Coordinates of C-alpha atoms and ligand atoms in Angstrom, one line a residue:
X1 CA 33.9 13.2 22.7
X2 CA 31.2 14.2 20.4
X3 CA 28.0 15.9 22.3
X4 CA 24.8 13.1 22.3
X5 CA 21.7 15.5 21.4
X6 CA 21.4 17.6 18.6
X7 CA 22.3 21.3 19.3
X8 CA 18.3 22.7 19.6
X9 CA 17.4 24.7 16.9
X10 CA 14.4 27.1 17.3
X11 CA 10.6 27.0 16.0
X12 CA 7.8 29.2 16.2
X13 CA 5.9 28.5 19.4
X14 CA 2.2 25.9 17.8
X15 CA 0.3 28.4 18.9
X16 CA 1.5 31.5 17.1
X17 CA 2.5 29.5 14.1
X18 CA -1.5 28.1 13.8
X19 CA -2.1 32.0 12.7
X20 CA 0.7 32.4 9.9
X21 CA 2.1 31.2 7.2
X22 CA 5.5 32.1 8.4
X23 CA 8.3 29.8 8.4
X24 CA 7.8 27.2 11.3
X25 CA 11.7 26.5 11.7
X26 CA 14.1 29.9 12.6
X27 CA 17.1 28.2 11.9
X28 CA 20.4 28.2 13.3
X29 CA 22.4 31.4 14.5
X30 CA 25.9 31.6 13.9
X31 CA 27.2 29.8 17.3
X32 CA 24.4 27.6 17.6
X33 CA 25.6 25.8 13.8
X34 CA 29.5 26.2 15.1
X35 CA 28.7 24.0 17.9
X36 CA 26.5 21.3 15.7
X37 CA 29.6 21.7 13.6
X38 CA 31.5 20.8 16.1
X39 CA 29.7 17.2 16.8
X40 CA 30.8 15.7 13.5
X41 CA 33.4 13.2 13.5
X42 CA 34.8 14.3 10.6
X43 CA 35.0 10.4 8.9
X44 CA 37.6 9.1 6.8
X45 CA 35.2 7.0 5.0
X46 CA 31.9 9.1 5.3
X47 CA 28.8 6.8 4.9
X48 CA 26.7 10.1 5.4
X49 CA 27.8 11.2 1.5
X50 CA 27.2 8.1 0.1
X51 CA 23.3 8.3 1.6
X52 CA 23.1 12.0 -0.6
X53 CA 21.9 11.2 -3.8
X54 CA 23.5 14.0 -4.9
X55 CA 26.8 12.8 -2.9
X56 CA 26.9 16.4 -1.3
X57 CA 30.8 16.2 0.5
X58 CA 29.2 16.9 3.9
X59 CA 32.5 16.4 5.8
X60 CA 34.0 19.6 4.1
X61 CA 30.8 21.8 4.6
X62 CA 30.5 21.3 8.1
X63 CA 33.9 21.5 8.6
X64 CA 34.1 24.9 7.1
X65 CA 31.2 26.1 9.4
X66 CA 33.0 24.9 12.3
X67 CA 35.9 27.2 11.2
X68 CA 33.4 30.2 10.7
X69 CA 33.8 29.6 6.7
X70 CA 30.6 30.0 5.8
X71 CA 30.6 31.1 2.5
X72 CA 33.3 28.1 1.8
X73 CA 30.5 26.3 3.4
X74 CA 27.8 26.9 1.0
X75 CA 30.6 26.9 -2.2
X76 CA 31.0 23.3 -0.9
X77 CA 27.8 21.7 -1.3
X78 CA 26.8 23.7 -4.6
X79 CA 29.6 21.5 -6.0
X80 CA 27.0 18.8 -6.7
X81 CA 23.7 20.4 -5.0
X82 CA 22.6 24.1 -6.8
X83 CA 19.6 24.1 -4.4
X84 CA 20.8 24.1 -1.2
X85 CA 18.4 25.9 0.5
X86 CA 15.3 23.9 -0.7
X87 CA 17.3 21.0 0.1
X88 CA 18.0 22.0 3.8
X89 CA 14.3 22.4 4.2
X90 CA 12.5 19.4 2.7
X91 CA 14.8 16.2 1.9
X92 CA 14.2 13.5 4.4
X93 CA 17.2 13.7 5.8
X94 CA 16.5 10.9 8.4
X95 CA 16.0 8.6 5.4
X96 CA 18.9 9.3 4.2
X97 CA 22.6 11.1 5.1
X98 CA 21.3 11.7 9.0
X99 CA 20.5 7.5 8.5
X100 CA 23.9 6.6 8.0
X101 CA 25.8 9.1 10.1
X102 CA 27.8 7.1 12.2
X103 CA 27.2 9.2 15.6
X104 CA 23.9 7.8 15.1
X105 CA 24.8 4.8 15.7
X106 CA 24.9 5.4 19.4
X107 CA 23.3 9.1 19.8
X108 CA 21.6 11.8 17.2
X109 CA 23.0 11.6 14.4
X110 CA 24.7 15.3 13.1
X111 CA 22.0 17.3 12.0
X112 CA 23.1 17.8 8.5
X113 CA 20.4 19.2 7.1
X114 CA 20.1 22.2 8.8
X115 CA 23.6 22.6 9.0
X116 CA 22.8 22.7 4.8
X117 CA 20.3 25.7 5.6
X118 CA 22.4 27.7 7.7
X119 CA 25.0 27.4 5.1
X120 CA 22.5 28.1 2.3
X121 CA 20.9 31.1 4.1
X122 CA 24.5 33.0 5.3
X123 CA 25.2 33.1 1.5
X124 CA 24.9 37.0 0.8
X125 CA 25.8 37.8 -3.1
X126 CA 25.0 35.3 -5.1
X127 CA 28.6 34.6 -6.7
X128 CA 28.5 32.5 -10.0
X129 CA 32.0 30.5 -11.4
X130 CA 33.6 31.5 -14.8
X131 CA 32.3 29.2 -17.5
X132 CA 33.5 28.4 -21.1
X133 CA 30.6 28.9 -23.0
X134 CA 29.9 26.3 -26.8
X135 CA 27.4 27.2 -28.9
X136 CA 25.2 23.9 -28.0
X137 CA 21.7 24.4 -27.5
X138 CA 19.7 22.2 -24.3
X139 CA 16.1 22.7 -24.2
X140 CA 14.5 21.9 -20.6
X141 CA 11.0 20.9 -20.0
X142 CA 9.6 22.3 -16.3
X143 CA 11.3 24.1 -14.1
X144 CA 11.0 22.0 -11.4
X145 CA 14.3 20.6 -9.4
X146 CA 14.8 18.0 -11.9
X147 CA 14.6 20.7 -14.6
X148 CA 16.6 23.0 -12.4
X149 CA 19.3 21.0 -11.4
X150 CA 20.1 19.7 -15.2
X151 CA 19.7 23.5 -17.0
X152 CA 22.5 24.3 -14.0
X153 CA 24.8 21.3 -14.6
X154 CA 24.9 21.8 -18.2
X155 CA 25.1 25.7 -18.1
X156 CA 28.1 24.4 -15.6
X157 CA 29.5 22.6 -18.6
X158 CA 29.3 25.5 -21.0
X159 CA 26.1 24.9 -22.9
X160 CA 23.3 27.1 -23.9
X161 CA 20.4 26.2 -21.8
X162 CA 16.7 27.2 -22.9
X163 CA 13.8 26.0 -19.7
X164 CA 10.4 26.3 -21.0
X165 CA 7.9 26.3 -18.2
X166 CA 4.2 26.0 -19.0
X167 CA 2.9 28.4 -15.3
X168 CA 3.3 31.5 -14.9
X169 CA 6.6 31.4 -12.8
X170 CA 9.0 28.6 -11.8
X171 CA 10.2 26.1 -9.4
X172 CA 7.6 23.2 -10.0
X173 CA 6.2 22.0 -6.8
X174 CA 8.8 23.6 -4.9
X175 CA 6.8 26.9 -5.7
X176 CA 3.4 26.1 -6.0
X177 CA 3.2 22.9 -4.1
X178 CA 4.8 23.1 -0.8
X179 CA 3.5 25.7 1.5
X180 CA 4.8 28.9 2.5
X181 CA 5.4 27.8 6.1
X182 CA 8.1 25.2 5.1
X183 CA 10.1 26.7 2.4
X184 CA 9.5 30.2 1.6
X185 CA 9.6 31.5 -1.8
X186 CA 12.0 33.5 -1.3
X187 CA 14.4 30.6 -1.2
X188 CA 13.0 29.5 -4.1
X189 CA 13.7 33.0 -6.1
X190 CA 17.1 32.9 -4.8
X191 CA 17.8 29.5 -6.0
X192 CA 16.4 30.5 -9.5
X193 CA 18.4 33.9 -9.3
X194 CA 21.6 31.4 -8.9
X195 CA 20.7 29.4 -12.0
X196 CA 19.6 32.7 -14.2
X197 CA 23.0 33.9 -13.3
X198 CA 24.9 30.7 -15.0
X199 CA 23.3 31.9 -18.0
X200 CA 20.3 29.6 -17.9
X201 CA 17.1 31.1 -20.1
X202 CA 13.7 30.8 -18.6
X203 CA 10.3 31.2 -20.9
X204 CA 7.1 30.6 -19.0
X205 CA 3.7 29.9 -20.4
X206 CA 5.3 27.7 -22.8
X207 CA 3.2 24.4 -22.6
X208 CA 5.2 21.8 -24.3
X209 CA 2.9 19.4 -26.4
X210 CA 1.0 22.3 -27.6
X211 CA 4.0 25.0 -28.1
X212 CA 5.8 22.6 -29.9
X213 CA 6.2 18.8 -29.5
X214 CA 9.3 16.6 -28.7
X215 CA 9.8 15.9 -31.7
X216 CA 10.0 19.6 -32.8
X217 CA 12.4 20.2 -29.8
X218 CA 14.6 17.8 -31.2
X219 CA 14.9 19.7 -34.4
X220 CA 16.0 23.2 -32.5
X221 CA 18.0 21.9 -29.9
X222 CA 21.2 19.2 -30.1
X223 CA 19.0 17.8 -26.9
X224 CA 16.3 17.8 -24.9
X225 CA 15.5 17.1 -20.8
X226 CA 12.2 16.6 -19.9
X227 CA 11.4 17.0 -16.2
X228 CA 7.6 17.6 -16.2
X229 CA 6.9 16.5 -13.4
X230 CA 3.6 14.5 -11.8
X231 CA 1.1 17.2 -12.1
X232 CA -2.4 15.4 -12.3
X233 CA -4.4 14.6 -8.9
X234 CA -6.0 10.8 -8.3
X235 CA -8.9 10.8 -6.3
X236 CA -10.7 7.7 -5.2
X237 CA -13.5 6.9 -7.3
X238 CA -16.1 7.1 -4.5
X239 CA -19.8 8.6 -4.6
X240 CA -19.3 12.6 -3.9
X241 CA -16.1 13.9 -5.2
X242 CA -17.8 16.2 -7.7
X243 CA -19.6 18.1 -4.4
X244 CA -19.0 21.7 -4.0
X245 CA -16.3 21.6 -1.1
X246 CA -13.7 18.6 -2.4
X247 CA -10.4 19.9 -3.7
X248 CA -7.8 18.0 -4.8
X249 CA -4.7 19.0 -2.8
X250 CA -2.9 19.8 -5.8
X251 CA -5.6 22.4 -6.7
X252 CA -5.9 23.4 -2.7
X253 CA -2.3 23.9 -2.1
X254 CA -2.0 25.8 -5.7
X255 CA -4.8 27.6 -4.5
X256 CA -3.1 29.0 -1.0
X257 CA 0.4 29.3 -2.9
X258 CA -0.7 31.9 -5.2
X259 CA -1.6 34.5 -2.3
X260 CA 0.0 36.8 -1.4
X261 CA 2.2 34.8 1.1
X262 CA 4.2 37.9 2.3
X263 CA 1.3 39.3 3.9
X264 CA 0.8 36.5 6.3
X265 CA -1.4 38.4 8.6
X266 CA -3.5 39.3 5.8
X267 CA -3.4 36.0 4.3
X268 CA -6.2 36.6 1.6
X269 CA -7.4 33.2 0.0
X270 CA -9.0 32.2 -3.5
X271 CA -10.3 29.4 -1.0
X272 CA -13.5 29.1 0.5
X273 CA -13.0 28.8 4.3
X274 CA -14.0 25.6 6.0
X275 CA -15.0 25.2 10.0
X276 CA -14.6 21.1 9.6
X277 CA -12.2 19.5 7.3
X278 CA -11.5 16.2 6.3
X279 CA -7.8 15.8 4.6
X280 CA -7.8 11.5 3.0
X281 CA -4.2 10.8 2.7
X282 CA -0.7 10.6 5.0
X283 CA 1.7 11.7 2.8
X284 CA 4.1 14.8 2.2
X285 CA 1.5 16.4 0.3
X286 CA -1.9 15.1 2.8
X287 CA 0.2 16.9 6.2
X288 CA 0.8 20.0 4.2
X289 CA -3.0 20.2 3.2
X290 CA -3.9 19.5 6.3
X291 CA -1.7 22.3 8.2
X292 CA -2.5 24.6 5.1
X293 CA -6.4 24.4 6.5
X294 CA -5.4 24.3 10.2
X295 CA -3.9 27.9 9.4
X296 CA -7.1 29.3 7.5
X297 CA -8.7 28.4 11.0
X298 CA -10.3 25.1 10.2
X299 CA -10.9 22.3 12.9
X300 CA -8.5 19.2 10.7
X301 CA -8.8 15.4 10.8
X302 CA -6.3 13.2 8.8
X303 CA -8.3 10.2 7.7
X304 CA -5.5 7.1 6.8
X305 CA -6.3 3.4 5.6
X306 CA -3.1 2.1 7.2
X307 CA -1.5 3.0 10.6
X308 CA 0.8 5.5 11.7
X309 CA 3.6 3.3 10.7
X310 CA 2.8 3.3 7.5
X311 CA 2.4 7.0 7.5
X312 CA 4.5 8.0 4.2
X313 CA 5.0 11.9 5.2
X314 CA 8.3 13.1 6.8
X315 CA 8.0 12.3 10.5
X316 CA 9.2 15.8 11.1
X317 CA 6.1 17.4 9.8
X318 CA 3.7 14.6 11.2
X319 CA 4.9 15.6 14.4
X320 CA 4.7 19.7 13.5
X321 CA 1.0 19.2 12.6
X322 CA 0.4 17.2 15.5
X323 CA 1.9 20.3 17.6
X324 CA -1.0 22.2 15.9
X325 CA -3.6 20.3 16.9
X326 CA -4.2 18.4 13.7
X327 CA -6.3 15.0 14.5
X328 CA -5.6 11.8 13.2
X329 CA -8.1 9.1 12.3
X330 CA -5.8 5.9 11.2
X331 CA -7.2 3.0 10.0
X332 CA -10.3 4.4 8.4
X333 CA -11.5 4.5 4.6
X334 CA -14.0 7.1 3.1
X335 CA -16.5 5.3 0.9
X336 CA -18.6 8.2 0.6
X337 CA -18.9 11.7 0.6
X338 CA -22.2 12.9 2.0
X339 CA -24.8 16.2 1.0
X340 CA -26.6 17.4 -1.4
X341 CA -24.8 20.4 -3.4
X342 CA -22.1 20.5 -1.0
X343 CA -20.3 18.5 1.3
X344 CA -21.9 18.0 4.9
X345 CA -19.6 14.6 5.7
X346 CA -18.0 11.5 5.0
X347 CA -18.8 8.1 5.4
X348 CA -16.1 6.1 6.1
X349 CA -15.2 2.6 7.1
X350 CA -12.7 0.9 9.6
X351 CA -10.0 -1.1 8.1
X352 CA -7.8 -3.9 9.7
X353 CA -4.3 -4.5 8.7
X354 CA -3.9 -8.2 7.0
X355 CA -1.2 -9.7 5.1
X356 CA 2.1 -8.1 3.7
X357 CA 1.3 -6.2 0.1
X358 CA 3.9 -6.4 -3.0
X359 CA 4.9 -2.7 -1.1
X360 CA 5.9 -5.1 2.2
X361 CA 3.4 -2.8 4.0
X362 CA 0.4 -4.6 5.6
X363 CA -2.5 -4.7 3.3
X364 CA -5.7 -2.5 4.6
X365 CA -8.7 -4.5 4.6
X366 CA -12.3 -3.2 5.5
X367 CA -14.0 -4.0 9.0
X368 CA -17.9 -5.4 8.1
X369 CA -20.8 -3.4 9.7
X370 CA -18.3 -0.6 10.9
X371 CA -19.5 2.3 9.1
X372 CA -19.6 5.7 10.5
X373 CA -19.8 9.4 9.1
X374 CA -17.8 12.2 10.5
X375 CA -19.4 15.6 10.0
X376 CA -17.0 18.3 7.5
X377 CA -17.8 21.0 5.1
X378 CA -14.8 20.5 3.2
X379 CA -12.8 17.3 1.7
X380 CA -9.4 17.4 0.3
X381 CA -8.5 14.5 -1.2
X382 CA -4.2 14.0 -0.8
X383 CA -3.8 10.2 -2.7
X384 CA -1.5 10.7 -4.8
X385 CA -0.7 12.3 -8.2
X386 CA 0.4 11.0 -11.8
X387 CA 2.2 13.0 -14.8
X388 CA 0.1 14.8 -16.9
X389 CA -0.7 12.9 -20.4
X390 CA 0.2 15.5 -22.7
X391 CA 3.7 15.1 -23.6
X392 CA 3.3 11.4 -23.1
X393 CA 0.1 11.3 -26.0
X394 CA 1.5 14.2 -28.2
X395 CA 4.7 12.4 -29.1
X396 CA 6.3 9.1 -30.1
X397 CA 8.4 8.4 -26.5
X398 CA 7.4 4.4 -24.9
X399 CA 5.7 5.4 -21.8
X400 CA 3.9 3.3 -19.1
X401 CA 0.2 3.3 -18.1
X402 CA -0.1 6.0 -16.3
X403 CA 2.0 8.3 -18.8
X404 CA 5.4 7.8 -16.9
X405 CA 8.2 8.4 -20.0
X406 CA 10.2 5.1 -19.5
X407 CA 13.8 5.3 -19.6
X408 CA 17.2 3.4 -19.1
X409 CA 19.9 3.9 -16.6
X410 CA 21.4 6.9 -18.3
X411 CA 17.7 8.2 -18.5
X412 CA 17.5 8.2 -21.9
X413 CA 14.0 8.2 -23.5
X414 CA 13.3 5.6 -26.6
X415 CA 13.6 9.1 -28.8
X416 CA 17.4 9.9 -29.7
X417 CA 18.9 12.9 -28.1
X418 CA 15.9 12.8 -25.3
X419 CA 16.5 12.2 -21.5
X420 CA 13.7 12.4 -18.6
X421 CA 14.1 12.3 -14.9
X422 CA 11.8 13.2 -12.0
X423 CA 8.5 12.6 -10.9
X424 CA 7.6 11.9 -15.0
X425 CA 9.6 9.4 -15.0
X426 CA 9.7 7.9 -11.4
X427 CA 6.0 8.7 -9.9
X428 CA 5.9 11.4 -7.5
X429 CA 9.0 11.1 -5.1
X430 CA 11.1 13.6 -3.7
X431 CA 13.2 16.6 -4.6
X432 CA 16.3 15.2 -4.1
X433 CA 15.6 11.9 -6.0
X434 CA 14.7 14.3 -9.1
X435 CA 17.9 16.0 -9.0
X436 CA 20.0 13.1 -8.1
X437 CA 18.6 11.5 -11.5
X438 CA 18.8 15.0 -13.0
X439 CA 22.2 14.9 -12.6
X440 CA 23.1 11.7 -14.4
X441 CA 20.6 12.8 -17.3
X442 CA 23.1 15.8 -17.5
X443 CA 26.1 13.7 -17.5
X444 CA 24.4 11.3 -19.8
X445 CA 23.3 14.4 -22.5
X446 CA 27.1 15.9 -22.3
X447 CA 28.4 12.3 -23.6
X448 CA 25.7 12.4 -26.4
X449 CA 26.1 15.9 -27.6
X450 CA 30.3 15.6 -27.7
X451 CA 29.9 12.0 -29.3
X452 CA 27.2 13.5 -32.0
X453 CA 30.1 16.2 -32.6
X454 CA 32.6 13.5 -33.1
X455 CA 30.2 11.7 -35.3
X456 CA 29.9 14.8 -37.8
X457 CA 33.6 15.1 -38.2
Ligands
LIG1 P1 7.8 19.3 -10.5 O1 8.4 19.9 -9.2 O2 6.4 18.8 -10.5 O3 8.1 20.3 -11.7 C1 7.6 20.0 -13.0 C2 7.4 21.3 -13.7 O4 7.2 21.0 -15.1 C3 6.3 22.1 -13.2 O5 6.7 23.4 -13.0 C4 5.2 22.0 -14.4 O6 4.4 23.1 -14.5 C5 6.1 21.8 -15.6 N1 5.5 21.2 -16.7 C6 4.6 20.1 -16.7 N2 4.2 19.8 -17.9 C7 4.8 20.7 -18.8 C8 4.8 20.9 -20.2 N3 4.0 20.2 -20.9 N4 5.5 21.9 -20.7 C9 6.3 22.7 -19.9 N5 6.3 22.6 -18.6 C10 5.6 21.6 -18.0 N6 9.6 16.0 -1.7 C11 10.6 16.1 -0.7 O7 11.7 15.6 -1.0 N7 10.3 16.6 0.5 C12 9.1 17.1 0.8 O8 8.9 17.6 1.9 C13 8.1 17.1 -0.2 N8 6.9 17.7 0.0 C14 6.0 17.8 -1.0 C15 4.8 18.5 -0.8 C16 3.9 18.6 -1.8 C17 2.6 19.4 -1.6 C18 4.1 18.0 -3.1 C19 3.1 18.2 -4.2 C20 5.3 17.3 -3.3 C21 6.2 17.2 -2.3 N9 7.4 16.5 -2.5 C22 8.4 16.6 -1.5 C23 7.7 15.9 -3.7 C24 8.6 16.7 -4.6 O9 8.2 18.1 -4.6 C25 8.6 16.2 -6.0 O10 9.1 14.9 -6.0 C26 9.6 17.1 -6.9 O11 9.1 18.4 -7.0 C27 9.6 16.5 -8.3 O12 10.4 17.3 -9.1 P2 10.2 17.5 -10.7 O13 11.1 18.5 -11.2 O14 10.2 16.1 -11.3 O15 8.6 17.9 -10.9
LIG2 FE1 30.2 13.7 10.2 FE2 28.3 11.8 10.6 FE3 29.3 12.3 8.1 FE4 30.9 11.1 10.0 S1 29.0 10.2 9.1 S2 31.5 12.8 8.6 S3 30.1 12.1 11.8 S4 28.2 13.7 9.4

């Protein structure tokens, strides 16, 4: 009979971790992930692949482990996933295989995800399969997963892939977005090494819209994948945001990812340290803020409109950065950000939860005469982020109103020979819902290009 609990798996202690930027999770060791290995049922008909959107056989890895095949392991799940240690890391798991694994029906599910990481992490050399090369020519727009996942699939298939990146480096979000202390960059470089090695070319600083436009692209290349990504901050509209002292999180958590994050004793920041800060937002990207300041030594208060239940962020890391002593202040609204060059506080009001929205979440609603100001000296402002306009306005693609490129269920743009997937095309999600649509964009462009052959003949 299958073991109820979870094998534990080790974390730096809150206390030490609050200093560092180190990784907060230390993985499994060998015999710890044999005996988590061990737990899985190994299903006929496994519902815990069919809640991958990348349909990783998860069976066959963690069978593989529990046989001490480790490297057969990780060759498993790069079948469909090429990043399977950014995957092991930050996919909500519990949302989705962990969900439907059907030992969690009654205890813990298997903890497949970490299972992934182990996997990912024993791989040594980085071992890339023979491909037949054609003389086809893909050009990929950000290097983000969606970018990264379709340059590898179609490299996979033999074709010459070209990513043009408009930073100075790659791996999207997953480089200068998420923070050190939950997926180290040097995961990231190995996952990019991997994809260099199927033959993949990388440019950076090469701004699309200005370097050339789509429609250009579509003149050098049989096709083109755009996976741009959601790139431009929202803020809120209120009296204050242009005080010395707000960031956006996008620019804070750029900020902190381009120092030097090996040298996390020394952590030296572009960022003006803050005693008091106030983080608006519960999402992914608010909790990573708000842990990002709890590290550069600030005192951290969450501020939410809805309630904890409502909380969008994994509930892995809401629990993480309540283990650090980050404060939470649900059911609260900033209306205005207080000071006179710089900020000194925010005034916020209490909300009460109503009816259902069109979301099915209960619609925040303010409480009269309940204003308040808490005191801060620094504001980041985690509500949510759009794609950039650029490649939207600079060619002739239909796109919604917030620049989203719209596409159909191949994710084919209204240009010929165009696909999109990712947060450009979805609103910021997650990584594995980028690659998952990646992927079909990459089937979908492998159809086009061989039926555009055919058409020639
Ligand atoms: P991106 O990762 O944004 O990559 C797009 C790339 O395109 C960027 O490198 C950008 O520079 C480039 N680009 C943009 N415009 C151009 C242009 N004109 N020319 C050339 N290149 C261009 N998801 C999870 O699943 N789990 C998490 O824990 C999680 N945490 C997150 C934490 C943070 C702080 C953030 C910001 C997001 C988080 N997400 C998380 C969401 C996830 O990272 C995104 O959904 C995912 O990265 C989207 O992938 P993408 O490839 O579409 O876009
Ligand atoms: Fe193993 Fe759970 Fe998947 Fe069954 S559903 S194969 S027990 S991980």
């Amino acid at each position: 009979m299958a073991k109820q609990k979870q094998t534990p798996i080790k974390e730096q202690e809150p206390k030490e971790r609050i200093k560092n930027f180190k990784e907060v999770c230390l993985g499994y060791a060998a015999e710890e992930a044999k005996e988590e290995a061990l737990r899985c049922l190994q299903c006929k008909k496994p519902l815990c692949v069919e809640g991958c959107p990348v349909n990783i056989n998860i069976p066959k890895f963690i069978k593989f482990i529990k046989e001490s095949k480790f490297d057969d392991a990780v060759r498993a799940i790069k079948e469909t996933n090429n990043l399977p240690g950014v995957c092991g890391r930050v996919c909500p798991q519990e949302e989705q295989c962990e969900k439907m694994c059907i030992l969690g029906k009654k205890y813990e599910p298997v903890n497949i995800g970490k299972l992934e990481r182990f996997a990912s992490d024993y791989e040594g050399d980085i071992k890339s399969p023979q491909i037949k090369k054609n003389s086809k020519k893909i050009a990929i727009i950000g290097s983000g997963p969606a970018g990264l996942t379709c340059a590898a699939d179609l490299a996979l298939k033999g074709y010459d892939v070209t990513i043009f990146e408009a930073l100075h480096d790659f791996g999207g979000v997953l480089r200068y977005g998420i923070p050190e202390f939950r997926l180290p960059k040097k995961i990231v470089e190995k996952e990019i090494e991997y994809i260099k090695k199927l033959g993949v070319k990388l440019v950076k600083d090469a701004v699309i819209g200005r370097l050339y436009t789509i429609e250009e692209l579509t003149q050098k290349f049989d096709a083109v994948f755009i996976g741009a990504g959601a790139g431009l901050p929202y803020f809120m509209g209120i009296p204050g945001e242009a005080l010395n002292g707000v960031y956006s999180a996008n620019e804070y958590l750029v900020r902190v990812n381009l120092m030097n994050a090996n040298n996390s004793s020394s952590y030296a920041t572009p960022i003006k340290k803050a005693s008091r800060v106030i983080v608006v937002g519960a999402g992914n990207v608010a909790i990573d803020s708000a842990r990002v300041a709890r590290r550069l030594g600030a005192d951290v208060t969450v501020v939410y409109r809805r309630s904890e239940n409502e909380m969008p962020a994994r509930i892995e890391e809401i629990k993480h950065a309540k283990e650090e002593g980050i404060h939470f202040l649900m059911l609260t609204l900033p209306v205005k950000i207080l000071g006179a060059e710089k900020v000194e506080g925010v005034e916020c009001v209490q909300m009460m939860l109503g009816e259902e929205d069109e979301t099915g979440r209960k619609r925040p609603m303010p409480i009269e005469g309940s204003e308040f100001v808490i005191d801060c000296d620094q504001v980041i402002i985690a509500i949510g982020q759009g794609p950039n306009p650029l490649i939207a306005k600079t060619s002739r693609m239909e796109h919604g109103l917030k620049s989203n490129l719209i596409v159909d269920e191949n994710m084919k743009t209204s240009i010929e020979g165009v696909y999109a997937a990712g947060d450009i095309t979805s609103g910021a999600a997650t990584v594995i819902k980028a690659m998952g649509d990646a992927k079909k964009a990459a089937r979908a462009i492998d159809e086009y290009v061989k039926n555009k052959g055919k058409d020639a003949e």
